[in-house]
Amino acid sequence: MVDLETPPVKAPDKSTRSAAFVAAAIALPIALIAGVLIFSRLTPKDQPAATPSPTSSAIQRVPSTPVQLAAPKLSAHDAQACLALTSQLPNQVRNLPARKVSAGPEQNGAYGDPAITVQCGVTQPPMCETITPGQKGCVPLDADLLVMNGVCWYGDDGPATKLFTTMDREVAVQVGVPASYDQPAQWANEFSDTVVETIKSKATAVPTGCA
């Protein structure tokens, strides 16, 4: 019987193991780079980047002191209409929070600093009888009246505040916008919807410019 000897098992060559380790170390980064390149090619290049959603302006911080406003006595009809108006005024107009008023919260309102004011039950200025430059206390016959959201406003420039007064309502409402605010008519228009909802329009004596 021939005794076959099992050939000895050779121990792994150290140089072979080193070469395999180096090859694996090189192959891994290459595979990662290749994956990134493939993914970037699959992603549409023309797709616009997502834009951040617009954020609202920060709410203005206002003094705790009340805004000084007069509160003349109103007739029962006017007082009821003004109470309906002020009860529906918003708590905030754009970024301007509502403020306390010194008198007549049932007929007055205020927002921001400097304060935009809302006064109900004011005397509506009459129309001037003639076209005379420089007339005071009346609305010029050639004045540009602003019809905004169903309300006819007359804007009168003051030294520090522009006053907008309704000309087509049974009870007049006046909005005072300080000169520091841009586009003052648009600030007055913030209250047009509330005026329409709470105060009836006049049937007569409405200026022709309101049509």
mmCIF file of C-alpha atoms in Angstrom:
data_model
loop_
_atom_site.group_PDB
_atom_site.id
_atom_site.type_symbol
_atom_site.label_atom_id
_atom_site.label_comp_id
_atom_site.label_asym_id
_atom_site.label_seq_id
_atom_site.Cartn_x
_atom_site.Cartn_y
_atom_site.Cartn_z
ATOM 1 C CA MET A 1 0.000 0.000 0.000
ATOM 2 C CA VAL A 2 1.296 3.369 -0.958
ATOM 3 C CA ASP A 3 1.076 5.934 1.764
ATOM 4 C CA LEU A 4 0.092 9.256 0.198
ATOM 5 C CA GLU A 5 1.270 12.170 2.166
ATOM 6 C CA THR A 6 -1.025 15.161 2.409
ATOM 7 C CA PRO A 7 0.808 18.134 0.978
ATOM 8 C CA PRO A 8 1.452 20.788 3.576
ATOM 9 C CA VAL A 9 -0.867 23.773 3.551
ATOM 10 C CA LYS A 10 1.011 26.916 2.749
ATOM 11 C CA ALA A 11 0.494 29.854 5.051
ATOM 12 C CA PRO A 12 -0.896 32.946 3.290
ATOM 13 C CA ASP A 13 1.806 35.061 1.884
ATOM 14 C CA LYS A 14 2.116 38.361 3.750
ATOM 15 C CA SER A 15 2.786 40.225 0.552
ATOM 16 C CA THR A 16 -0.458 38.839 -0.945
ATOM 17 C CA ARG A 17 -2.506 39.951 2.062
ATOM 18 C CA SER A 18 -0.985 43.440 1.913
ATOM 19 C CA ALA A 19 -1.782 43.742 -1.776
ATOM 20 C CA ALA A 20 -5.405 42.664 -1.197
ATOM 21 C CA PHE A 21 -5.825 45.171 1.622
ATOM 22 C CA VAL A 22 -4.431 47.995 -0.492
ATOM 23 C CA ALA A 23 -6.703 47.038 -3.399
ATOM 24 C CA ALA A 24 -9.770 47.055 -1.140
ATOM 25 C CA ALA A 25 -8.801 50.396 0.360
ATOM 26 C CA ILE A 26 -8.523 51.915 -3.124
ATOM 27 C CA ALA A 27 -11.681 50.298 -4.484
ATOM 28 C CA LEU A 28 -13.991 51.585 -1.715
ATOM 29 C CA PRO A 29 -13.475 55.355 -2.323
ATOM 30 C CA ILE A 30 -13.679 54.780 -6.073
ATOM 31 C CA ALA A 31 -17.038 53.052 -5.636
ATOM 32 C CA LEU A 32 -18.320 55.893 -3.475
ATOM 33 C CA ILE A 33 -17.223 58.532 -6.005
ATOM 34 C CA ALA A 34 -18.815 56.573 -8.827
ATOM 35 C CA GLY A 35 -22.093 56.358 -6.904
ATOM 36 C CA VAL A 36 -22.134 60.116 -6.328
ATOM 37 C CA LEU A 37 -21.482 60.804 -10.016
ATOM 38 C CA ILE A 38 -24.257 58.447 -11.110
ATOM 39 C CA PHE A 39 -26.741 60.016 -8.669
ATOM 40 C CA SER A 40 -25.866 63.527 -9.828
ATOM 41 C CA ARG A 41 -26.467 62.537 -13.445
ATOM 42 C CA LEU A 42 -29.834 61.052 -12.575
ATOM 43 C CA THR A 43 -30.925 64.239 -10.765
ATOM 44 C CA PRO A 44 -32.482 66.812 -13.159
ATOM 45 C CA LYS A 45 -30.157 69.782 -13.516
ATOM 46 C CA ASP A 46 -32.883 72.165 -14.622
ATOM 47 C CA GLN A 47 -35.006 71.730 -11.504
ATOM 48 C CA PRO A 48 -34.984 75.075 -9.612
ATOM 49 C CA ALA A 49 -33.894 75.110 -6.045
ATOM 50 C CA ALA A 50 -36.691 75.386 -3.517
ATOM 51 C CA THR A 51 -37.192 78.961 -2.399
ATOM 52 C CA PRO A 52 -37.926 79.692 1.232
ATOM 53 C CA SER A 53 -41.514 80.562 1.982
ATOM 54 C CA PRO A 54 -42.082 84.257 2.637
ATOM 55 C CA THR A 55 -42.229 85.241 6.257
ATOM 56 C CA SER A 56 -44.620 87.835 7.591
ATOM 57 C CA SER A 57 -43.246 91.064 8.983
ATOM 58 C CA ALA A 58 -42.586 91.004 12.664
ATOM 59 C CA ILE A 59 -45.374 92.474 14.745
ATOM 60 C CA GLN A 60 -44.431 95.987 15.806
ATOM 61 C CA ARG A 61 -43.911 96.645 19.484
ATOM 62 C CA VAL A 62 -45.955 99.631 20.607
ATOM 63 C CA PRO A 63 -46.099 101.742 23.776
ATOM 64 C CA SER A 64 -48.583 100.779 26.452
ATOM 65 C CA THR A 65 -49.719 104.378 26.757
ATOM 66 C CA PRO A 66 -53.094 105.134 25.114
ATOM 67 C CA VAL A 67 -53.374 107.190 21.947
ATOM 68 C CA GLN A 68 -54.900 110.595 22.651
ATOM 69 C CA LEU A 69 -58.203 110.942 20.788
ATOM 70 C CA ALA A 70 -61.271 113.077 21.368
ATOM 71 C CA ALA A 71 -64.666 111.476 21.914
ATOM 72 C CA PRO A 72 -67.409 113.986 21.068
ATOM 73 C CA LYS A 73 -70.947 113.093 22.078
ATOM 74 C CA LEU A 74 -72.832 111.315 19.309
ATOM 75 C CA SER A 75 -76.500 110.985 18.522
ATOM 76 C CA ALA A 76 -78.102 107.649 19.364
ATOM 77 C CA HIS A 77 -78.090 106.673 15.671
ATOM 78 C CA ASP A 78 -74.436 107.584 15.155
ATOM 79 C CA ALA A 79 -73.356 105.975 18.426
ATOM 80 C CA GLN A 80 -74.996 102.708 17.447
ATOM 81 C CA ALA A 81 -73.342 102.739 14.010
ATOM 82 C CA CYS A 82 -69.937 103.564 15.482
ATOM 83 C CA LEU A 83 -70.227 100.815 18.082
ATOM 84 C CA ALA A 84 -70.965 98.368 15.278
ATOM 85 C CA LEU A 85 -67.848 99.588 13.467
ATOM 86 C CA THR A 86 -65.425 99.522 16.389
ATOM 87 C CA SER A 87 -66.639 96.112 17.541
ATOM 88 C CA GLN A 88 -65.543 94.720 14.180
ATOM 89 C CA LEU A 89 -62.170 96.428 13.947
ATOM 90 C CA PRO A 90 -59.313 93.903 13.698
ATOM 91 C CA ASN A 91 -56.847 93.252 16.492
ATOM 92 C CA GLN A 92 -54.018 93.874 14.051
ATOM 93 C CA VAL A 93 -53.598 95.687 10.732
ATOM 94 C CA ARG A 94 -50.703 94.204 8.753
ATOM 95 C CA ASN A 95 -47.941 94.207 11.371
ATOM 96 C CA LEU A 96 -49.486 96.962 13.497
ATOM 97 C CA PRO A 97 -51.243 95.828 16.693
ATOM 98 C CA ALA A 98 -54.279 97.641 18.056
ATOM 99 C CA ARG A 99 -53.663 100.169 20.818
ATOM 100 C CA LYS A 100 -55.726 101.602 23.631
ATOM 101 C CA VAL A 101 -57.296 105.022 23.126
ATOM 102 C CA SER A 102 -57.618 107.748 25.731
ATOM 103 C CA ALA A 103 -61.375 108.205 25.239
ATOM 104 C CA GLY A 104 -64.322 106.707 23.394
ATOM 105 C CA PRO A 105 -63.231 103.146 22.545
ATOM 106 C CA GLU A 106 -66.775 102.657 21.238
ATOM 107 C CA GLN A 107 -66.053 105.210 18.510
ATOM 108 C CA ASN A 108 -62.255 105.327 18.201
ATOM 109 C CA GLY A 109 -59.438 102.943 17.334
ATOM 110 C CA ALA A 110 -55.667 103.141 16.883
ATOM 111 C CA TYR A 111 -52.859 100.984 15.513
ATOM 112 C CA GLY A 112 -49.068 101.013 15.651
ATOM 113 C CA ASP A 113 -46.539 103.690 16.517
ATOM 114 C CA PRO A 114 -46.824 106.383 15.268
ATOM 115 C CA ALA A 115 -50.507 105.641 15.550
ATOM 116 C CA ILE A 116 -52.845 105.209 12.616
ATOM 117 C CA THR A 117 -56.187 106.364 13.995
ATOM 118 C CA VAL A 118 -59.794 105.477 13.206
ATOM 119 C CA GLN A 119 -62.500 107.908 14.328
ATOM 120 C CA CYS A 120 -66.189 107.312 13.774
ATOM 121 C CA GLY A 121 -68.895 109.962 13.924
ATOM 122 C CA VAL A 122 -66.708 112.826 12.707
ATOM 123 C CA THR A 123 -68.175 115.740 10.788
ATOM 124 C CA GLN A 124 -68.018 115.037 7.085
ATOM 125 C CA PRO A 125 -66.484 117.982 5.229
ATOM 126 C CA PRO A 126 -68.945 119.703 2.864
ATOM 127 C CA MET A 127 -68.336 120.149 -0.825
ATOM 128 C CA CYS A 128 -67.022 123.564 -1.823
ATOM 129 C CA GLU A 129 -69.512 125.691 -3.737
ATOM 130 C CA THR A 130 -66.959 127.041 -6.193
ATOM 131 C CA ILE A 131 -63.598 126.009 -7.580
ATOM 132 C CA THR A 132 -61.353 128.380 -5.684
ATOM 133 C CA PRO A 133 -57.719 127.460 -5.021
ATOM 134 C CA GLY A 134 -56.742 127.281 -1.382
ATOM 135 C CA GLN A 135 -60.215 126.860 0.095
ATOM 136 C CA LYS A 136 -60.234 125.364 3.563
ATOM 137 C CA GLY A 137 -62.874 123.389 5.403
ATOM 138 C CA CYS A 138 -64.575 121.987 2.306
ATOM 139 C CA VAL A 139 -63.898 119.407 -0.361
ATOM 140 C CA PRO A 140 -62.814 121.014 -3.657
ATOM 141 C CA LEU A 141 -65.212 120.366 -6.526
ATOM 142 C CA ASP A 142 -62.314 119.057 -8.597
ATOM 143 C CA ALA A 143 -60.890 116.877 -5.817
ATOM 144 C CA ASP A 144 -59.870 113.341 -6.669
ATOM 145 C CA LEU A 145 -62.047 111.103 -4.535
ATOM 146 C CA LEU A 146 -60.829 107.565 -3.973
ATOM 147 C CA VAL A 147 -63.280 104.699 -4.344
ATOM 148 C CA MET A 148 -61.633 101.731 -2.640
ATOM 149 C CA ASN A 149 -63.353 98.418 -1.895
ATOM 150 C CA GLY A 150 -66.761 100.035 -2.174
ATOM 151 C CA VAL A 151 -66.038 103.086 0.004
ATOM 152 C CA CYS A 152 -65.572 106.650 -1.252
ATOM 153 C CA TRP A 153 -62.723 108.410 0.584
ATOM 154 C CA TYR A 154 -61.554 112.010 0.473
ATOM 155 C CA GLY A 155 -57.876 112.436 1.261
ATOM 156 C CA ASP A 156 -56.748 115.709 2.814
ATOM 157 C CA ASP A 157 -53.039 116.367 3.262
ATOM 158 C CA GLY A 158 -52.070 117.686 6.670
ATOM 159 C CA PRO A 159 -48.642 118.823 7.896
ATOM 160 C CA ALA A 160 -47.960 115.580 9.751
ATOM 161 C CA THR A 161 -50.958 113.348 9.050
ATOM 162 C CA LYS A 162 -53.065 112.625 5.984
ATOM 163 C CA LEU A 163 -56.761 112.348 6.790
ATOM 164 C CA PHE A 164 -59.090 110.099 4.805
ATOM 165 C CA THR A 165 -62.810 110.696 5.379
ATOM 166 C CA THR A 166 -65.693 108.658 4.004
ATOM 167 C CA MET A 167 -68.026 110.683 1.762
ATOM 168 C CA ASP A 168 -70.716 108.118 1.011
ATOM 169 C CA ARG A 169 -71.732 106.802 4.460
ATOM 170 C CA GLU A 170 -74.600 107.718 6.779
ATOM 171 C CA VAL A 171 -72.017 108.154 9.547
ATOM 172 C CA ALA A 172 -68.614 109.489 8.547
ATOM 173 C CA VAL A 173 -65.438 107.593 9.404
ATOM 174 C CA GLN A 174 -62.007 109.215 9.341
ATOM 175 C CA VAL A 175 -58.644 107.442 9.182
ATOM 176 C CA GLY A 176 -55.510 109.400 10.068
ATOM 177 C CA VAL A 177 -52.269 108.125 8.566
ATOM 178 C CA PRO A 178 -48.994 109.712 9.767
ATOM 179 C CA ALA A 179 -46.697 111.028 7.043
ATOM 180 C CA SER A 180 -44.038 108.432 7.876
ATOM 181 C CA TYR A 181 -46.161 105.644 6.330
ATOM 182 C CA ASP A 182 -45.776 104.868 2.639
ATOM 183 C CA GLN A 183 -48.865 104.676 0.412
ATOM 184 C CA PRO A 184 -51.215 106.236 2.984
ATOM 185 C CA ALA A 185 -54.354 105.558 0.913
ATOM 186 C CA GLN A 186 -53.664 101.838 1.087
ATOM 187 C CA TRP A 187 -53.547 102.043 4.876
ATOM 188 C CA ALA A 188 -56.937 103.772 4.901
ATOM 189 C CA ASN A 189 -58.252 101.080 2.589
ATOM 190 C CA GLU A 190 -57.451 98.478 5.249
ATOM 191 C CA PHE A 191 -60.672 99.618 6.959
ATOM 192 C CA SER A 192 -62.926 99.788 3.890
ATOM 193 C CA ASP A 193 -64.365 96.308 4.304
ATOM 194 C CA THR A 194 -65.297 96.955 7.936
ATOM 195 C CA VAL A 195 -66.967 100.243 6.954
ATOM 196 C CA VAL A 196 -69.018 98.496 4.254
ATOM 197 C CA GLU A 197 -70.104 95.747 6.660
ATOM 198 C CA THR A 198 -71.198 98.037 9.498
ATOM 199 C CA ILE A 199 -72.232 101.470 8.179
ATOM 200 C CA LYS A 200 -74.901 102.011 5.531
ATOM 201 C CA SER A 201 -74.218 104.070 2.454
ATOM 202 C CA LYS A 202 -76.048 107.364 1.972
ATOM 203 C CA ALA A 203 -78.945 107.503 -0.446
ATOM 204 C CA THR A 204 -78.538 111.236 -1.157
ATOM 205 C CA ALA A 205 -75.932 114.002 -1.068
ATOM 206 C CA VAL A 206 -73.195 111.739 -2.352
ATOM 207 C CA PRO A 207 -70.487 113.597 -4.331
ATOM 208 C CA THR A 208 -70.481 112.819 -8.044
ATOM 209 C CA GLY A 209 -66.862 111.760 -7.796
ATOM 210 C CA CYS A 210 -67.902 108.794 -5.656
ATOM 211 C CA ALA A 211 -69.787 107.152 -8.520
#
